GROMACS .gro file of C-alpha atoms in nm:
model
  377
    1MET     CA    1  -2.174   1.369  -1.697
    2GLU     CA    2  -1.933   1.101  -1.663
    3MET     CA    3  -1.627   1.092  -1.947
    4SER     CA    4  -1.502   0.708  -2.033
    5THR     CA    5  -1.127   0.725  -2.126
    6ASN     CA    6  -1.101   0.319  -2.209
    7THR     CA    7  -1.245   0.295  -2.564
    8ASN     CA    8  -1.126  -0.041  -2.665
    9GLN     CA    9  -1.342  -0.300  -2.738
   10SER     CA   10  -1.112  -0.495  -2.469
   11SER     CA   11  -1.169  -0.407  -2.117
   12PRO     CA   12  -0.834  -0.365  -1.903
   13SER     CA   13  -0.869  -0.703  -1.678
   14GLN     CA   14  -0.847  -0.888  -2.048
   15VAL     CA   15  -0.591  -0.662  -2.187
   16TYR     CA   16  -0.395  -0.698  -1.877
   17SER     CA   17  -0.435  -1.086  -1.855
   18SER     CA   18  -0.083  -1.219  -1.836
   19ILE     CA   19   0.033  -0.954  -1.573
   20ALA     CA   20  -0.231  -1.058  -1.287
   21ASP     CA   21  -0.411  -1.427  -1.228
   22THR     CA   22  -0.795  -1.472  -1.356
   23GLU     CA   23  -0.866  -1.503  -0.921
   24THR     CA   24  -0.707  -1.157  -0.873
   25LEU     CA   25  -0.887  -0.970  -1.177
   26GLN     CA   26  -1.204  -1.103  -1.049
   27LYS     CA   27  -1.201  -1.000  -0.734
   28GLY     CA   28  -1.075  -0.668  -0.828
   29ALA     CA   29  -1.369  -0.577  -1.078
   30GLU     CA   30  -1.623  -0.681  -0.799
   31MET     CA   31  -1.915  -0.455  -0.668
   32LEU     CA   32  -2.102  -0.457  -0.389
   33GLY     CA   33  -2.483  -0.384  -0.500
   34GLY     CA   34  -2.300  -0.227  -0.865
   35LEU     CA   35  -2.227   0.028  -1.002
   36GLU     CA   36  -2.507   0.221  -0.789
   37GLY     CA   37  -2.429   0.029  -0.495
   38ILE     CA   38  -2.131   0.109  -0.448
   39GLN     CA   39  -2.091   0.457  -0.515
   40ALA     CA   40  -2.439   0.531  -0.317
   41ILE     CA   41  -2.190   0.442  -0.019
   42GLU     CA   42  -2.103   0.672   0.255
   43PRO     CA   43  -1.764   0.605   0.382
   44LYS     CA   44  -1.746   0.588   0.746
   45GLY     CA   45  -1.382   0.555   0.971
   46GLU     CA   46  -1.494   0.156   1.101
   47LEU     CA   47  -1.359  -0.136   0.918
   48PRO     CA   48  -1.629  -0.223   0.692
   49GLY     CA   49  -1.670  -0.647   0.699
   50GLN     CA   50  -1.715  -0.589   0.298
   51LYS     CA   51  -1.573  -0.379  -0.005
   52ILE     CA   52  -1.669  -0.139   0.037
   53PRO     CA   53  -1.493   0.247   0.104
   54TYR     CA   54  -1.427   0.376   0.427
   55PHE     CA   55  -1.118   0.544   0.596
   56ILE     CA   56  -0.934   0.496   0.902
   57ARG     CA   57  -0.730   0.695   1.066
   58SER     CA   58  -0.376   0.685   1.221
   59GLY     CA   59  -0.378   0.401   1.526
   60ASP     CA   60  -0.776   0.314   1.442
   61GLY     CA   61  -0.841  -0.030   1.316
   62GLU     CA   62  -0.867  -0.401   1.504
   63ARG     CA   63  -0.538  -0.355   1.762
   64TYR     CA   64  -0.305  -0.665   1.876
   65LEU     CA   65  -0.046  -0.746   2.068
   66VAL     CA   66   0.266  -0.971   1.921
   67GLY     CA   67   0.484  -1.038   2.171
   68SER     CA   68   0.622  -0.622   2.170
   69LEU     CA   69   0.489  -0.570   1.843
   70VAL     CA   70   0.111  -0.409   1.820
   71VAL     CA   71  -0.034  -0.472   1.526
   72ASN     CA   72  -0.284  -0.293   1.395
   73LEU     CA   73  -0.509  -0.442   1.106
   74THR     CA   74  -0.586  -0.188   0.879
   75ALA     CA   75  -0.810  -0.348   0.588
   76ARG     CA   76  -0.802  -0.726   0.658
   77GLY     CA   77  -0.934  -0.944   0.328
   78VAL     CA   78  -1.306  -0.952   0.499
   79ASP     CA   79  -1.249  -0.608   0.391
   80THR     CA   80  -1.074  -0.585   0.032
   81GLY     CA   81  -1.269  -0.843  -0.129
   82ASP     CA   82  -0.999  -1.101  -0.072
   83LEU     CA   83  -0.758  -0.864  -0.257
   84TYR     CA   84  -0.503  -0.734  -0.035
   85GLU     CA   85  -0.454  -0.658   0.383
   86TRP     CA   86  -0.316  -0.348   0.488
   87THR     CA   87  -0.159  -0.350   0.863
   88VAL     CA   88   0.046  -0.091   1.048
   89ILE     CA   89   0.342  -0.309   1.253
   90THR     CA   90   0.458  -0.060   1.596
   91GLY     CA   91   0.732  -0.112   1.823
   92GLY     CA   92   1.020  -0.103   2.067
   93LYS     CA   93   1.355  -0.152   2.046
   94GLY     CA   94   1.497  -0.516   1.997
   95ALA     CA   95   1.082  -0.594   1.918
   96THR     CA   96   1.119  -0.905   1.678
   97MET     CA   97   0.901  -1.060   1.417
   98PRO     CA   98   1.097  -1.460   1.374
   99SER     CA   99   1.231  -1.613   1.076
  100HIS     CA  100   0.901  -1.781   0.816
  101ILE     CA  101   0.805  -1.811   0.494
  102HIS     CA  102   0.404  -1.705   0.358
  103HIS     CA  103   0.391  -2.015   0.082
  104THR     CA  104   0.131  -1.818  -0.205
  105THR     CA  105   0.131  -1.430  -0.034
  106HIS     CA  106   0.363  -1.165  -0.144
  107GLU     CA  107   0.431  -0.917   0.157
  108ALA     CA  108   0.583  -0.600   0.081
  109LEU     CA  109   0.681  -0.357   0.341
  110PHE     CA  110   0.721   0.001   0.373
  111VAL     CA  111   0.920   0.192   0.667
  112VAL     CA  112   0.697   0.476   0.821
  113ASP     CA  113   0.943   0.586   1.150
  114GLY     CA  114   1.208   0.462   1.349
  115GLU     CA  115   1.470   0.194   1.179
  116VAL     CA  116   1.399  -0.232   1.144
  117GLU     CA  117   1.709  -0.494   1.110
  118LEU     CA  118   1.570  -0.654   0.842
  119TRP     CA  119   1.689  -1.070   0.723
  120LEU     CA  120   1.519  -1.107   0.402
  121ASP     CA  121   1.715  -1.427   0.157
  122GLY     CA  122   1.957  -1.488   0.346
  123GLN     CA  123   2.128  -1.098   0.310
  124THR     CA  124   2.049  -0.902   0.638
  125TYR     CA  125   1.910  -0.493   0.589
  126ARG     CA  126   1.953  -0.240   0.798
  127LEU     CA  127   1.652  -0.042   0.702
  128GLY     CA  128   1.508   0.357   0.765
  129LYS     CA  129   1.249   0.551   0.707
  130GLY     CA  130   1.072   0.568   0.300
  131ASP     CA  131   1.312   0.215   0.296
  132PHE     CA  132   1.105  -0.038   0.134
  133ALA     CA  133   1.109  -0.444   0.038
  134SER     CA  134   0.986  -0.642  -0.166
  135ILE     CA  135   0.892  -1.048   0.010
  136PRO     CA  136   0.780  -1.340  -0.272
  137PRO     CA  137   0.626  -1.613  -0.185
  138ALA     CA  138   0.799  -1.860  -0.037
  139VAL     CA  139   1.117  -1.649   0.045
  140SER     CA  140   1.237  -1.651   0.417
  141HIS     CA  141   1.186  -1.321   0.661
  142ALA     CA  142   1.243  -1.182   0.980
  143PHE     CA  143   1.278  -0.825   1.156
  144ARG     CA  144   1.339  -0.698   1.444
  145THR     CA  145   1.233  -0.314   1.553
  146ASN     CA  146   1.563  -0.132   1.648
  147SER     CA  147   1.466   0.222   1.761
  148HIS     CA  148   1.241   0.327   2.142
  149HIS     CA  149   0.968   0.375   1.843
  150THR     CA  150   0.892   0.223   1.460
  151GLN     CA  151   0.700   0.184   1.294
  152LEU     CA  152   0.619   0.014   0.956
  153ILE     CA  153   0.362  -0.147   0.711
  154SER     CA  154   0.263  -0.451   0.562
  155ILE     CA  155   0.075  -0.511   0.278
  156SER     CA  156   0.025  -0.794   0.103
  157SER     CA  157  -0.180  -0.981  -0.181
  158GLY     CA  158  -0.477  -1.237  -0.001
  159PRO     CA  159  -0.659  -1.244   0.261
  160GLN     CA  160  -0.415  -1.482   0.523
  161LEU     CA  161  -0.181  -1.301   0.726
  162SER     CA  162  -0.455  -1.119   0.952
  163ALA     CA  163  -0.494  -1.477   1.038
  164LEU     CA  164  -0.103  -1.486   1.134
  165TYR     CA  165  -0.137  -1.195   1.329
  166LYS     CA  166  -0.436  -1.330   1.569
  167ALA     CA  167  -0.338  -1.649   1.635
  168LEU     CA  168   0.025  -1.497   1.723
  169GLY     CA  169  -0.146  -1.221   1.944
  170THR     CA  170  -0.414  -1.119   2.239
  171PRO     CA  171  -0.671  -0.774   2.137
  172TYR     CA  172  -0.482  -0.488   2.300
  173ALA     CA  173  -0.663  -0.169   2.318
  174GLY     CA  174  -0.310   0.025   2.256
  175TYR     CA  175  -0.203   0.234   2.063
  176VAL     CA  176   0.209   0.180   2.173
  177GLN     CA  177   0.355  -0.144   2.326
  178PRO     CA  178   0.373  -0.162   2.743
  179GLY     CA  179   0.708  -0.099   2.747
  180ASP     CA  180   1.081  -0.157   2.734
  181ALA     CA  181   1.051  -0.547   2.839
  182ILE     CA  182   1.032  -0.732   2.483
  183THR     CA  183   0.851  -1.035   2.493
  184GLU     CA  184   0.907  -1.397   2.249
  185LEU     CA  185   0.661  -1.530   2.066
  186ASP     CA  186   0.624  -1.917   2.222
  187ALA     CA  187   0.663  -2.262   1.973
  188ASP     CA  188   0.306  -2.324   2.031
  189SER     CA  189   0.159  -1.978   1.945
  190LEU     CA  190   0.393  -1.988   1.629
  191LYS     CA  191   0.275  -2.355   1.519
  192LYS     CA  192  -0.085  -2.203   1.610
  193ALA     CA  193  -0.047  -1.961   1.357
  194GLU     CA  194   0.084  -2.149   1.095
  195GLN     CA  195  -0.222  -2.456   1.116
  196VAL     CA  196  -0.468  -2.086   1.079
  197ALA     CA  197  -0.257  -1.866   0.809
  198ASP     CA  198   0.062  -1.875   0.495
  199VAL     CA  199   0.328  -1.916   0.696
  200GLN     CA  200   0.559  -2.203   0.822
  201PHE     CA  201   0.808  -2.084   1.123
  202ASP     CA  202   1.192  -2.197   0.984
  203GLY     CA  203   1.334  -2.109   1.317
  204LYS     CA  204   1.667  -1.967   1.124
  205PRO     CA  205   1.920  -1.763   1.398
  206LEU     CA  206   1.853  -1.420   1.430
  207ASN     CA  207   2.185  -1.321   1.569
  208GLY     CA  208   2.583  -1.253   1.469
  209GLN     CA  209   2.514  -1.094   1.113
  210ALA     CA  210   2.642  -0.747   1.000
  211PHE     CA  211   2.311  -0.523   0.897
  212GLN     CA  212   2.347  -0.312   0.554
  213PRO     CA  213   2.211  -0.040   0.503
  214VAL     CA  214   1.989  -0.015   0.190
  215THR     CA  215   2.129   0.176  -0.099
  216ASN     CA  216   1.901  -0.032  -0.417
  217SER     CA  217   1.738   0.210  -0.633
  218THR     CA  218   1.609   0.019  -0.914
  219VAL     CA  219   1.310  -0.205  -0.928
  220PRO     CA  220   1.375  -0.549  -1.149
  221ASN     CA  221   1.177  -0.627  -1.391
  222THR     CA  222   1.138  -0.990  -1.208
  223VAL     CA  223   0.955  -1.161  -0.903
  224VAL     CA  224   1.304  -1.150  -0.665
  225PRO     CA  225   1.325  -1.012  -0.330
  226TYR     CA  226   1.512  -0.678  -0.318
  227VAL     CA  227   1.439  -0.381  -0.042
  228LEU     CA  228   1.425  -0.025  -0.217
  229ALA     CA  229   1.649   0.294  -0.032
  230ALA     CA  230   1.389   0.620   0.012
  231GLY     CA  231   1.303   0.811  -0.279
  232GLU     CA  232   1.469   0.580  -0.528
  233GLY     CA  233   1.216   0.390  -0.766
  234ASP     CA  234   1.192   0.483  -1.138
  235ARG     CA  235   1.007   0.804  -1.092
  236TYR     CA  236   0.806   0.974  -1.315
  237THR     CA  237   0.591   1.343  -1.338
  238LEU     CA  238   0.270   1.447  -1.391
  239GLY     CA  239   0.249   1.849  -1.309
  240ASP     CA  240   0.415   1.946  -1.024
  241GLN     CA  241   0.371   1.622  -0.869
  242LEU     CA  242   0.678   1.293  -0.823
  243PHE     CA  243   0.616   0.988  -0.858
  244SER     CA  244   0.802   0.703  -0.714
  245ILE     CA  245   0.729   0.295  -0.890
  246MET     CA  246   0.824   0.106  -0.543
  247SER     CA  247   0.669  -0.320  -0.698
  248ASP     CA  248   0.521  -0.316  -1.042
  249ASN     CA  249   0.357  -0.584  -1.209
  250ALA     CA  250   0.657  -0.708  -1.312
  251SER     CA  251   0.817  -0.794  -0.976
  252THR     CA  252   0.459  -0.851  -0.759
  253ASN     CA  253   0.296  -1.069  -1.071
  254GLY     CA  254   0.033  -0.803  -1.073
  255LYS     CA  255  -0.100  -0.805  -0.738
  256LEU     CA  256   0.107  -0.554  -0.539
  257LEU     CA  257   0.162  -0.184  -0.782
  258MET     CA  258   0.308   0.079  -0.450
  259VAL     CA  259   0.399   0.373  -0.597
  260MET     CA  260   0.473   0.709  -0.391
  261THR     CA  261   0.296   1.081  -0.441
  262GLU     CA  262   0.464   1.341  -0.418
  263GLY     CA  263   0.424   1.709  -0.420
  264PRO     CA  264   0.356   2.081  -0.337
  265ALA     CA  265   0.015   2.215  -0.230
  266GLY     CA  266  -0.261   2.258  -0.553
  267ASP     CA  267  -0.614   2.197  -0.728
  268MET     CA  268  -0.741   1.875  -0.611
  269ILE     CA  269  -0.752   1.651  -0.985
  270GLY     CA  270  -1.095   1.499  -1.139
  271LYS     CA  271  -1.341   1.314  -0.956
  272HIS     CA  272  -1.272   0.988  -1.182
  273TYR     CA  273  -1.360   0.580  -1.016
  274HIS     CA  274  -1.181   0.233  -1.191
  275ARG     CA  275  -1.382  -0.058  -1.274
  276GLU     CA  276  -1.172  -0.283  -1.299
  277HIS     CA  277  -0.891  -0.241  -0.971
  278THR     CA  278  -0.894  -0.084  -0.621
  279GLU     CA  279  -0.706   0.157  -0.489
  280MET     CA  280  -0.514   0.287  -0.175
  281PHE     CA  281  -0.417   0.586   0.013
  282CYS     CA  282  -0.209   0.649   0.349
  283CYS     CA  283  -0.099   0.993   0.394
  284VAL     CA  284   0.274   1.042   0.469
  285ASP     CA  285   0.389   1.364   0.544
  286GLY     CA  286   0.176   1.654   0.422
  287MET     CA  287  -0.198   1.639   0.460
  288MET     CA  288  -0.449   1.571   0.183
  289SER     CA  289  -0.843   1.674   0.128
  290MET     CA  290  -1.006   1.354  -0.076
  291TRP     CA  291  -1.345   1.317  -0.220
  292LEU     CA  292  -1.460   1.009  -0.164
  293ASN     CA  293  -1.798   0.884  -0.300
  294LYS     CA  294  -2.033   1.235  -0.200
  295SER     CA  295  -1.734   1.251   0.095
  296LEU     CA  296  -1.507   1.567   0.151
  297LEU     CA  297  -1.248   1.405   0.391
  298ASP     CA  298  -0.947   1.561   0.587
  299ILE     CA  299  -0.657   1.326   0.557
  300TYR     CA  300  -0.392   1.303   0.737
  301PRO     CA  301  -0.036   1.162   0.824
  302GLY     CA  302  -0.146   0.787   0.906
  303ASP     CA  303  -0.457   0.796   0.801
  304TYR     CA  304  -0.553   0.536   0.534
  305VAL     CA  305  -0.865   0.577   0.288
  306ALA     CA  306  -0.960   0.235   0.096
  307VAL     CA  307  -1.081   0.287  -0.256
  308PRO     CA  308  -1.257  -0.019  -0.434
  309ALA     CA  309  -1.387  -0.026  -0.785
  310GLY     CA  310  -1.660   0.187  -0.872
  311ALA     CA  311  -1.614   0.452  -0.565
  312ILE     CA  312  -1.628   0.782  -0.707
  313HIS     CA  313  -1.256   0.987  -0.525
  314ALA     CA  314  -1.017   1.294  -0.624
  315TYR     CA  315  -0.763   1.432  -0.412
  316GLN     CA  316  -0.566   1.734  -0.315
  317LEU     CA  317  -0.220   1.787  -0.202
  318ARG     CA  318  -0.278   2.032   0.068
  319ARG     CA  319   0.128   2.130   0.210
  320ASN     CA  320   0.364   2.238   0.060
  321TYR     CA  321   0.571   1.908   0.051
  322THR     CA  322   0.285   1.582   0.086
  323ARG     CA  323   0.282   1.258   0.028
  324PHE     CA  324   0.160   1.003  -0.012
  325VAL     CA  325   0.164   0.599  -0.058
  326GLY     CA  326  -0.054   0.467  -0.225
  327MET     CA  327  -0.120   0.106  -0.353
  328LEU     CA  328  -0.335  -0.019  -0.673
  329THR     CA  329  -0.441  -0.436  -0.710
  330PRO     CA  330  -0.483  -0.557  -0.916
  331GLY     CA  331  -0.155  -0.324  -1.117
  332ILE     CA  332  -0.367  -0.239  -1.489
  333PHE     CA  333  -0.330   0.068  -1.414
  334GLU     CA  334   0.068   0.100  -1.386
  335ASP     CA  335   0.051   0.226  -1.730
  336PHE     CA  336  -0.097   0.584  -1.631
  337PHE     CA  337   0.252   0.592  -1.430
  338ARG     CA  338   0.455   0.445  -1.691
  339SER     CA  339   0.308   0.700  -1.972
  340ALA     CA  340   0.370   1.017  -1.717
  341HIS     CA  341   0.765   1.172  -1.802
  342PRO     CA  342   1.065   0.994  -1.670
  343TYR     CA  343   1.251   1.185  -1.371
  344GLN     CA  344   1.582   1.163  -1.262
  345ASP     CA  345   1.574   1.418  -1.014
  346HIS     CA  346   1.386   1.263  -0.709
  347VAL     CA  347   1.190   1.626  -0.576
  348TYR     CA  348   0.848   1.729  -0.742
  349PRO     CA  349   0.980   1.939  -1.046
  350GLN     CA  350   0.909   2.327  -0.976
  351ILE     CA  351   0.895   2.318  -1.298
  352PRO     CA  352   0.541   2.198  -1.339
  353SER     CA  353   0.606   1.880  -1.678
  354GLY     CA  354   0.300   1.808  -1.919
  355GLY     CA  355   0.009   1.671  -1.855
  356PRO     CA  356  -0.068   1.331  -1.951
  357ASN     CA  357  -0.063   1.088  -2.264
  358PHE     CA  358  -0.365   1.075  -2.331
  359ALA     CA  359  -0.343   0.787  -2.605
  360LYS     CA  360  -0.183   0.616  -2.354
  361VAL     CA  361  -0.483   0.656  -2.122
  362SER     CA  362  -0.755   0.625  -2.321
  363GLN     CA  363  -0.680   0.249  -2.323
  364LEU     CA  364  -0.641   0.191  -1.981
  365ASP     CA  365  -0.917   0.239  -1.617
  366LEU     CA  366  -0.980   0.529  -1.566
  367VAL     CA  367  -1.362   0.715  -1.575
  368LEU     CA  368  -1.308   1.083  -1.495
  369LEU     CA  369  -1.665   1.232  -1.403
  370GLU     CA  370  -1.522   1.615  -1.374
  371ARG     CA  371  -1.167   1.793  -1.493
  372PRO     CA  372  -0.937   1.874  -1.250
  373GLY     CA  373  -0.981   2.235  -1.057
  374PRO     CA  374  -1.068   2.323  -0.721
  375PRO     CA  375  -1.297   2.144  -0.479
  376LYS     CA  376  -1.600   2.218  -0.525
  377HIS     CA  377  -1.750   2.149  -0.133
   0.00000   0.00000   0.00000
């Protein structure tokens, strides 16, 4: 029996209408075949071409060679109802994405491995594993991979950036760059991309700057470009798990709520679903198990799971140190994390904190189907 925690007369989309735009809220609540239809889908490990639950194993997806970068489309607009796109980018030392802006797309970058040199709104940064950047529309930016194996994730609002990589690149069967040689993108390719994607290349030079390590530890309360050091952000705990908010409604106009979760091995959380927002999970360290509708999946580093509105899900951390990146859009679930226990340390608590603030949780887009406990096979 489902246990709805949303007892207010107003829906989450009404409560948060001032945070996310109407179009994003409407797309967030769309369910293919309605609630019954979406919950009947058996997720598969392939790009679905429609907004349904699915998963992608590390390295799988739709890959393109863009200059010397391997771009793996893990979630395209067509797979997410045009809500967002999730792209994994792999490169060797010196591979570059030239300076450009997006007119309407908000983009976030998260470094999985290696080192990235980032040009962001006139500033230059050296990003390492776990560092994060938030890039609002109309902000000039570029990056260069600076290790022999560098990997970063691009998370973007809307459906516009997959067209950029398709225009710049060619289909690619490999999983890493062809070799050490660097191939620059030519002017004709840049012009072609500008015609089909939300991008404008501004030609700003990428030489002569000194790159500074990322030290910022705070999320701004307005939409501005920023970087965030690994492990930083607004931190909260529930039980033995630590949630670090890397971007929120205020910093992305409700489009990209990005949260890092870490903790030890433990029980499966209770199965639940959301009526009005999409959630996605990407394991970074350790191992997880996840219910996705009626399928129980083992999730390893680099694996990605898409959970659109209506899909039943739950997760369990399976190793003594497990981390995953989550993104929720629209960001109407932010208060779930904000209503937890504020936390100053940077590692999950050795003595578990208390449970959720049920008075606040009752106002959220959450339908519980069972209480937390050991996984049921």
